[in-house]
C-alpha cells in the first residue's frame, strides 16, 4: 500500500488524473442532476400537452354530440310554435326523437291553461325505448318547478340544464341519468307558450368521453355548475355527491382548488393528490354548457418510462466514471510525455552530457516541438472543425426543411380532415331535414293540413337551396371550377342596377324577413362588359354573409363610380370582424366560428372572382359600426 502511495506521489500523470477526476466528478454529477431534472420537467410538459390535446379533442367531441341535440331542438322550435295544437305537439315530439338518433326523449310542455280543454297541464312526451318510440300525453303533475322547465323560462333563452334522474310524476319514467337542452317557446307577440326539451343520455356521453384516454390509468371527471359529479369511475359519487362534500378542505386543498376552477369555467392544468396518488389534472369547460370536464393522469403513468430509465442510468454512471478515469489517465500520460523527455535531457545535462542542449521554446527542444505541434494540431483541428461545422449547418438546414415539409403535410392532412368533417356536417343537417320531411309527407300526407304542408315544403325548399349553394361553392373551389373561371367570357353586357336588385331578391329567398337597402349613383341604363355570372355570385355571397352574421337590421348594398372603377359596397351594423383575424377571412375553409353554418368558401371565392374579373375585393378596416366589403370592378 505504501509503495502504491509513493508511486502516486512520484507520478505526475496519476496526480493530474486524480485532480481532474476530483474536479470533473462534482460537475458531472451536477450536470447529470440538472439533465435529469430538465428531462423530468420536459416529460411533465409533454404529458400536459398530451393530456390537454386529448381533453380538447374529447371536449369538442362531446360538444359536437350535444350540438346535434341543440340543432334538432332549435331547427324544429319555430315549427312547433307555428303549429301549437295538442295533436301537432304530440306529432312534433315524436318526430324530433325519430329524426335524431342522439335525442333520447323530447317533451313539449305548456304554460298553465294554454289548452283549457286539458285543464292546467299539458305535456307531450316521447321517449326512445329500444328500437321503438313511445309518445304520450303525460298525466297531470307540477312540471313547472322541474329544473328543465323552470331554468330556461327564468333565463329566457335555450340552455343545457344539469343532468338529472328522469323520474317524475308523469306517465313515463326512467331511471337513466339524462341531460336536457330546453328552449322556451314564444309566439310572435312575445307570449311564453311553454318549453321544448330534448333529452340526451349521460351514459352515452360518458362512453364517448371515456373512449380516448392518453394513459392506461387516466380517467375523466365531469362536474356540474355546483360541483356535482356526473361522470366518474366511481358510480357511487354520481349526481348526489359533489367534489366539495367528499373532500376535506384542510387535507386536500388541491382538490378543492380544482373544484372551484372547474365550476367557474376556467381551463388549465394543476397537480393534485387523488386517493394518495400524485396526479396531473387538466380541465376545461364544455362549450355551450355550464359543465366542466377534467382528465386525471396519475404520475405513475406519466413517469413510468422515466422511472425505468433511472434503474439503467445509475449503474451506467458508475461505469462511466471508471471509463472517464481511465481515459483521463491515458490522456494525461500522453500529454506529460514531452515533459518527461525534457526531464531526461535535463538529467543527462546534469550528469555532464553537454552534447544535448536545452533550447528555449523558440528552438527545437521537446517543449518547442510540443508547442509547434500544438500550433499545427490546432490549425488542423480548426480546419476540420470548419468543414464539420459546414456539414452540420447543411444537415441542420435540410432537417429544418424536412420538418417544415412534415408540418405542412400534417397541417394539410388536418385541414383536409376538418374540411371533410365540416362539409359532412353542413350538408348532412339540411339533407336530414329534407329527408325527414319527405318521410313525413310520405307517411302522413292525408293527416297533414295544407298550411302544414306549405310550411314543410317551404322548409324543404329552403334547405334544398342551401344544399345547392354549398355544392356550387364546392364546384367553384375545385380545379375544374377554377379552370372554368380563368377561361370565363368577359363580354357580357352587365346592367349594374338591375343585377344588384336581382341579387337582393335572391338573397331574400334565404332571409325573407331581412330588410336590405339599395342605393346607387348610376343610371339604370349604365352598362359595362364583364362576366355577369361570376359578378352575381360574388355580390350574392357578400349579401348572404352580411345577412347571416350582422344584426339583421341595417344591411345595405350601394353602387358608386370613379373614373376607372365601379364599386359595390356591402355594409351592415353588427359585431364586425376582429382585427386579429381580418387577414385570414380570405383564406379557403377559414371559419371564425367552428360551429357556425357554412364551409368557409364564400369570401375566398368572391375574392377569386374579383381578381379574375380584373378587380379586387377588400375589407374596409376603417369602418367601425359593423362590417363593410368593397368589390371593385374596372370599367372596360
Short mmCIF file of N, CA, C and O in Angstrom, two decimals, residues 57-142:
data_model
loop_
_atom_site.label_atom_id
_atom_site.label_comp_id
_atom_site.label_asym_id
_atom_site.label_seq_id
_atom_site.Cartn_x
_atom_site.Cartn_y
_atom_site.Cartn_z
N UNK A 57 -59.78 17.32 -27.60
CA UNK A 57 -60.49 16.50 -28.58
C UNK A 57 -61.76 15.90 -27.99
O UNK A 57 -62.82 15.88 -28.62
N UNK A 58 -61.64 15.41 -26.75
CA UNK A 58 -62.81 14.80 -26.10
C UNK A 58 -63.88 15.85 -25.85
O UNK A 58 -65.08 15.60 -26.06
N UNK A 59 -63.47 17.05 -25.41
CA UNK A 59 -64.44 18.12 -25.15
C UNK A 59 -65.16 18.51 -26.43
O UNK A 59 -66.39 18.69 -26.44
N UNK A 60 -64.40 18.67 -27.52
CA UNK A 60 -65.04 19.03 -28.79
C UNK A 60 -65.94 17.91 -29.29
O UNK A 60 -67.00 18.18 -29.87
N UNK A 61 -65.52 16.64 -29.05
CA UNK A 61 -66.38 15.54 -29.46
C UNK A 61 -67.70 15.55 -28.67
O UNK A 61 -68.78 15.36 -29.23
N UNK A 62 -67.58 15.83 -27.37
CA UNK A 62 -68.79 15.92 -26.54
C UNK A 62 -69.65 17.10 -26.98
O UNK A 62 -70.89 17.00 -27.05
N UNK A 63 -69.00 18.24 -27.29
CA UNK A 63 -69.75 19.42 -27.72
C UNK A 63 -70.47 19.16 -29.04
O UNK A 63 -71.61 19.62 -29.24
N UNK A 64 -69.81 18.41 -29.94
CA UNK A 64 -70.48 18.08 -31.20
C UNK A 64 -71.69 17.19 -30.96
O UNK A 64 -72.74 17.36 -31.61
N UNK A 65 -71.55 16.22 -30.04
CA UNK A 65 -72.70 15.37 -29.72
C UNK A 65 -73.86 16.21 -29.19
O UNK A 65 -75.02 16.04 -29.60
N UNK A 66 -73.55 17.14 -28.28
CA UNK A 66 -74.61 17.97 -27.69
C UNK A 66 -75.18 18.93 -28.73
O UNK A 66 -76.38 19.25 -28.69
N UNK A 67 -74.31 19.41 -29.66
CA UNK A 67 -74.81 20.36 -30.66
C UNK A 67 -75.84 19.72 -31.59
O UNK A 67 -76.69 20.41 -32.14
N UNK A 68 -75.75 18.40 -31.77
CA UNK A 68 -76.75 17.73 -32.60
C UNK A 68 -78.12 17.83 -31.96
O UNK A 68 -79.14 18.06 -32.63
N UNK A 69 -78.15 17.66 -30.62
CA UNK A 69 -79.42 17.82 -29.90
C UNK A 69 -79.88 19.26 -30.00
O UNK A 69 -81.08 19.54 -30.23
N UNK A 70 -78.95 20.23 -29.86
CA UNK A 70 -79.32 21.63 -29.95
C UNK A 70 -79.91 21.94 -31.32
O UNK A 70 -80.92 22.64 -31.43
N UNK A 71 -79.25 21.44 -32.38
CA UNK A 71 -79.76 21.69 -33.74
C UNK A 71 -81.16 21.11 -33.91
O UNK A 71 -82.02 21.74 -34.55
N UNK A 72 -81.36 19.91 -33.37
CA UNK A 72 -82.68 19.28 -33.50
C UNK A 72 -83.77 20.13 -32.84
O UNK A 72 -84.86 20.31 -33.39
N UNK A 73 -83.47 20.67 -31.65
CA UNK A 73 -84.46 21.48 -30.93
C UNK A 73 -84.65 22.82 -31.61
O UNK A 73 -85.77 23.26 -31.88
N UNK A 74 -83.53 23.52 -31.92
CA UNK A 74 -83.62 24.86 -32.49
C UNK A 74 -84.24 24.83 -33.88
O UNK A 74 -84.97 25.75 -34.26
N UNK A 75 -83.96 23.77 -34.66
CA UNK A 75 -84.50 23.68 -36.01
C UNK A 75 -86.01 23.51 -36.00
O UNK A 75 -86.73 24.07 -36.85
N UNK A 76 -86.52 22.77 -35.03
CA UNK A 76 -87.96 22.47 -35.01
C UNK A 76 -88.76 23.42 -34.13
O UNK A 76 -89.99 23.34 -34.12
N UNK A 77 -88.09 24.32 -33.40
CA UNK A 77 -88.82 25.18 -32.46
C UNK A 77 -89.84 26.05 -33.17
O UNK A 77 -90.98 26.20 -32.72
N UNK A 78 -89.43 26.65 -34.30
CA UNK A 78 -90.37 27.55 -34.98
C UNK A 78 -91.56 26.78 -35.57
O UNK A 78 -92.68 27.31 -35.66
N UNK A 79 -91.31 25.52 -35.98
CA UNK A 79 -92.44 24.71 -36.47
C UNK A 79 -93.42 24.41 -35.34
O UNK A 79 -94.64 24.43 -35.53
N UNK A 80 -92.87 24.12 -34.16
CA UNK A 80 -93.74 23.85 -33.01
C UNK A 80 -94.58 25.07 -32.68
O UNK A 80 -95.79 24.98 -32.44
N UNK A 81 -93.93 26.26 -32.68
CA UNK A 81 -94.66 27.49 -32.35
C UNK A 81 -95.74 27.77 -33.39
O UNK A 81 -96.86 28.17 -33.06
N UNK A 82 -95.42 27.57 -34.68
CA UNK A 82 -96.38 27.85 -35.75
C UNK A 82 -97.52 26.82 -35.80
O UNK A 82 -98.53 27.06 -36.47
N UNK A 83 -97.34 25.68 -35.15
CA UNK A 83 -98.37 24.65 -35.14
C UNK A 83 -98.66 24.23 -33.70
O UNK A 83 -98.62 23.05 -33.36
N UNK A 84 -98.96 25.20 -32.87
CA UNK A 84 -99.10 24.95 -31.44
C UNK A 84 -100.51 24.44 -31.13
O UNK A 84 -101.38 25.20 -30.64
N UNK A 85 -100.74 23.18 -31.44
CA UNK A 85 -102.00 22.50 -31.16
C UNK A 85 -101.68 21.16 -30.50
O UNK A 85 -100.61 20.59 -30.73
N UNK A 86 -102.59 20.64 -29.66
CA UNK A 86 -102.28 19.41 -28.93
C UNK A 86 -101.80 18.27 -29.82
O UNK A 86 -100.77 17.65 -29.55
N UNK A 87 -102.56 18.00 -30.89
CA UNK A 87 -102.16 16.88 -31.75
C UNK A 87 -100.81 17.14 -32.43
O UNK A 87 -99.98 16.24 -32.59
N UNK A 88 -100.60 18.38 -32.86
CA UNK A 88 -99.34 18.72 -33.51
C UNK A 88 -98.16 18.59 -32.55
O UNK A 88 -97.06 18.14 -32.92
N UNK A 89 -98.38 18.95 -31.27
CA UNK A 89 -97.28 18.84 -30.30
C UNK A 89 -96.89 17.39 -30.10
O UNK A 89 -95.70 17.06 -29.98
N UNK A 90 -97.88 16.50 -30.05
CA UNK A 90 -97.57 15.08 -29.93
C UNK A 90 -96.78 14.59 -31.16
O UNK A 90 -95.82 13.82 -31.05
N UNK A 91 -97.21 15.06 -32.34
CA UNK A 91 -96.55 14.65 -33.58
C UNK A 91 -95.10 15.14 -33.63
O UNK A 91 -94.16 14.39 -33.94
N UNK A 92 -94.90 16.44 -33.30
CA UNK A 92 -93.54 17.00 -33.34
C UNK A 92 -92.65 16.36 -32.28
O UNK A 92 -91.46 16.15 -32.50
N UNK A 93 -93.21 16.07 -31.11
CA UNK A 93 -92.42 15.42 -30.06
C UNK A 93 -91.88 14.09 -30.56
O UNK A 93 -90.70 13.77 -30.38
N UNK A 94 -92.74 13.32 -31.19
CA UNK A 94 -92.31 12.02 -31.72
C UNK A 94 -91.34 12.19 -32.90
O UNK A 94 -90.35 11.46 -33.01
N UNK A 95 -91.62 13.17 -33.75
CA UNK A 95 -90.81 13.37 -34.94
C UNK A 95 -89.38 13.75 -34.58
O UNK A 95 -88.41 13.29 -35.19
N UNK A 96 -89.20 14.59 -33.57
CA UNK A 96 -87.87 15.03 -33.16
C UNK A 96 -87.04 13.84 -32.68
O UNK A 96 -85.86 13.69 -33.01
N UNK A 97 -87.65 12.96 -31.87
CA UNK A 97 -86.95 11.78 -31.39
C UNK A 97 -86.66 10.82 -32.55
O UNK A 97 -85.58 10.24 -32.66
N UNK A 98 -87.63 10.68 -33.43
CA UNK A 98 -87.50 9.75 -34.55
C UNK A 98 -86.41 10.19 -35.54
O UNK A 98 -85.66 9.36 -36.05
N UNK A 99 -86.29 11.51 -35.77
CA UNK A 99 -85.36 12.01 -36.78
C UNK A 99 -83.95 12.24 -36.24
O UNK A 99 -83.04 12.52 -37.02
N UNK A 100 -83.75 12.16 -34.94
CA UNK A 100 -82.45 12.48 -34.36
C UNK A 100 -82.05 11.37 -33.39
O UNK A 100 -82.61 11.27 -32.29
N UNK A 101 -81.10 10.56 -33.80
CA UNK A 101 -80.70 9.40 -33.00
C UNK A 101 -80.10 9.81 -31.67
O UNK A 101 -80.12 9.07 -30.70
N UNK A 102 -79.52 11.03 -31.59
CA UNK A 102 -78.92 11.48 -30.33
C UNK A 102 -79.95 11.95 -29.32
O UNK A 102 -79.63 12.13 -28.16
N UNK A 103 -81.16 12.19 -29.75
CA UNK A 103 -82.21 12.65 -28.85
C UNK A 103 -82.87 11.44 -28.20
O UNK A 103 -83.53 10.65 -28.89
N UNK A 104 -82.69 11.29 -26.90
CA UNK A 104 -83.23 10.14 -26.18
C UNK A 104 -84.72 10.32 -25.88
O UNK A 104 -85.47 9.35 -25.79
N UNK A 105 -85.12 11.56 -25.69
CA UNK A 105 -86.52 11.85 -25.41
C UNK A 105 -86.80 13.30 -25.71
O UNK A 105 -85.91 14.14 -25.76
N UNK A 106 -88.05 13.64 -25.93
CA UNK A 106 -88.44 15.00 -26.25
C UNK A 106 -89.78 15.31 -25.58
O UNK A 106 -90.74 14.54 -25.70
N UNK A 107 -89.82 16.42 -24.86
CA UNK A 107 -91.07 16.85 -24.23
C UNK A 107 -91.42 18.25 -24.68
O UNK A 107 -90.54 19.10 -24.86
N UNK A 108 -92.71 18.49 -24.90
CA UNK A 108 -93.23 19.83 -25.21
C UNK A 108 -94.28 20.12 -24.15
O UNK A 108 -95.37 19.54 -24.17
N UNK A 109 -93.92 20.97 -23.19
CA UNK A 109 -94.80 21.28 -22.07
C UNK A 109 -95.29 22.71 -22.19
O UNK A 109 -94.54 23.60 -22.63
N UNK A 110 -96.53 22.94 -21.80
CA UNK A 110 -97.13 24.26 -21.99
C UNK A 110 -97.29 24.98 -20.66
O UNK A 110 -97.24 24.38 -19.59
N UNK A 111 -97.48 26.28 -20.79
CA UNK A 111 -97.79 27.11 -19.63
C UNK A 111 -99.19 26.74 -19.10
O UNK A 111 -100.01 26.14 -19.82
N UNK A 112 -99.51 27.08 -17.86
CA UNK A 112 -100.81 26.72 -17.27
C UNK A 112 -101.98 27.24 -18.11
O UNK A 112 -102.03 28.41 -18.48
N UNK A 113 -102.91 26.33 -18.44
CA UNK A 113 -104.16 26.70 -19.07
C UNK A 113 -104.05 27.08 -20.53
O UNK A 113 -104.98 27.71 -21.06
N UNK A 114 -102.96 26.73 -21.22
CA UNK A 114 -102.85 27.07 -22.65
C UNK A 114 -103.98 26.38 -23.43
O UNK A 114 -104.59 26.95 -24.33
N UNK A 115 -104.25 25.11 -23.08
CA UNK A 115 -105.34 24.37 -23.72
C UNK A 115 -106.40 24.12 -22.64
O UNK A 115 -106.27 23.18 -21.84
N UNK A 116 -107.44 24.95 -22.57
CA UNK A 116 -108.43 24.83 -21.49
C UNK A 116 -109.08 23.45 -21.44
O UNK A 116 -109.45 22.98 -20.35
N UNK A 117 -109.24 22.79 -22.57
CA UNK A 117 -109.91 21.50 -22.56
C UNK A 117 -109.12 20.43 -21.80
O UNK A 117 -109.67 19.40 -21.42
N UNK A 118 -107.79 20.70 -21.59
CA UNK A 118 -106.98 19.75 -20.85
C UNK A 118 -106.67 20.22 -19.43
O UNK A 118 -105.88 19.59 -18.72
N UNK A 119 -107.22 21.34 -19.06
CA UNK A 119 -107.01 21.83 -17.71
C UNK A 119 -105.73 22.63 -17.59
O UNK A 119 -105.27 23.29 -18.53
N UNK A 120 -105.12 22.56 -16.42
CA UNK A 120 -103.93 23.37 -16.11
C UNK A 120 -102.68 22.84 -16.82
O UNK A 120 -101.81 23.61 -17.22
N UNK A 121 -102.58 21.53 -17.01
CA UNK A 121 -101.35 20.95 -17.52
C UNK A 121 -101.54 20.33 -18.90
O UNK A 121 -102.61 19.78 -19.19
N UNK A 122 -100.48 20.45 -19.72
CA UNK A 122 -100.43 19.68 -20.96
C UNK A 122 -98.96 19.41 -21.28
O UNK A 122 -98.17 20.35 -21.42
N UNK A 123 -98.60 18.13 -21.40
CA UNK A 123 -97.22 17.75 -21.68
C UNK A 123 -97.22 16.61 -22.70
O UNK A 123 -97.72 15.53 -22.43
N UNK A 124 -96.67 16.90 -23.89
CA UNK A 124 -96.47 15.86 -24.91
C UNK A 124 -95.05 15.33 -24.77
O UNK A 124 -94.08 16.09 -24.84
N UNK A 125 -94.92 14.02 -24.57
CA UNK A 125 -93.60 13.45 -24.26
C UNK A 125 -93.39 12.19 -25.09
O UNK A 125 -94.28 11.33 -25.17
N UNK A 126 -92.20 12.13 -25.73
CA UNK A 126 -91.80 10.94 -26.50
C UNK A 126 -90.46 10.48 -25.97
O UNK A 126 -89.58 11.29 -25.69
N UNK A 127 -90.32 9.15 -25.83
CA UNK A 127 -89.07 8.60 -25.31
C UNK A 127 -88.69 7.39 -26.15
O UNK A 127 -89.54 6.63 -26.61
N UNK A 128 -87.39 7.23 -26.39
CA UNK A 128 -86.89 6.10 -27.16
C UNK A 128 -86.74 4.91 -26.23
O UNK A 128 -86.09 4.99 -25.19
N UNK A 129 -87.35 3.81 -26.60
CA UNK A 129 -87.29 2.58 -25.80
C UNK A 129 -86.85 1.45 -26.72
O UNK A 129 -87.66 0.87 -27.46
N UNK A 130 -85.55 1.16 -26.72
CA UNK A 130 -85.03 0.15 -27.64
C UNK A 130 -85.14 0.65 -29.07
O UNK A 130 -84.67 1.73 -29.42
N UNK A 131 -85.80 -0.12 -29.92
CA UNK A 131 -85.99 0.27 -31.31
C UNK A 131 -87.30 1.00 -31.54
O UNK A 131 -87.62 1.37 -32.68
N UNK A 132 -88.08 1.18 -30.52
CA UNK A 132 -89.39 1.83 -30.67
C UNK A 132 -89.40 3.18 -29.95
O UNK A 132 -88.54 3.49 -29.14
N UNK A 133 -90.41 3.98 -30.28
CA UNK A 133 -90.59 5.30 -29.68
C UNK A 133 -92.00 5.36 -29.09
O UNK A 133 -92.99 5.04 -29.77
N UNK A 134 -92.06 5.74 -27.84
CA UNK A 134 -93.35 5.84 -27.14
C UNK A 134 -93.71 7.31 -27.01
O UNK A 134 -92.92 8.12 -26.54
N UNK A 135 -94.91 7.68 -27.46
CA UNK A 135 -95.39 9.06 -27.38
C UNK A 135 -96.71 9.09 -26.61
O UNK A 135 -97.64 8.34 -26.94
N UNK A 136 -96.77 9.93 -25.60
CA UNK A 136 -97.99 10.03 -24.78
C UNK A 136 -98.22 11.47 -24.40
O UNK A 136 -97.33 12.32 -24.42
N UNK A 137 -99.48 11.74 -24.04
CA UNK A 137 -99.79 12.97 -23.31
C UNK A 137 -99.68 12.58 -21.84
O UNK A 137 -100.43 11.75 -21.35
N UNK A 138 -98.74 13.20 -21.13
CA UNK A 138 -98.48 12.80 -19.77
C UNK A 138 -99.62 13.18 -18.84
O UNK A 138 -100.38 14.13 -19.09
N UNK A 139 -99.68 12.43 -17.75
CA UNK A 139 -100.66 12.75 -16.73
C UNK A 139 -100.33 14.06 -16.04
O UNK A 139 -99.24 14.59 -16.15
N UNK A 140 -101.32 14.61 -15.34
CA UNK A 140 -101.12 15.91 -14.69
C UNK A 140 -100.11 15.80 -13.56
O UNK A 140 -100.21 14.93 -12.69
N UNK A 141 -99.11 16.68 -13.59
CA UNK A 141 -98.17 16.82 -12.47
C UNK A 141 -97.52 18.19 -12.59
O UNK A 141 -97.49 18.79 -13.67
N UNK A 142 -97.02 18.70 -11.49
CA UNK A 142 -96.48 20.06 -11.44
C UNK A 142 -95.07 20.10 -12.02
O UNK A 142 -94.07 20.11 -11.31
#
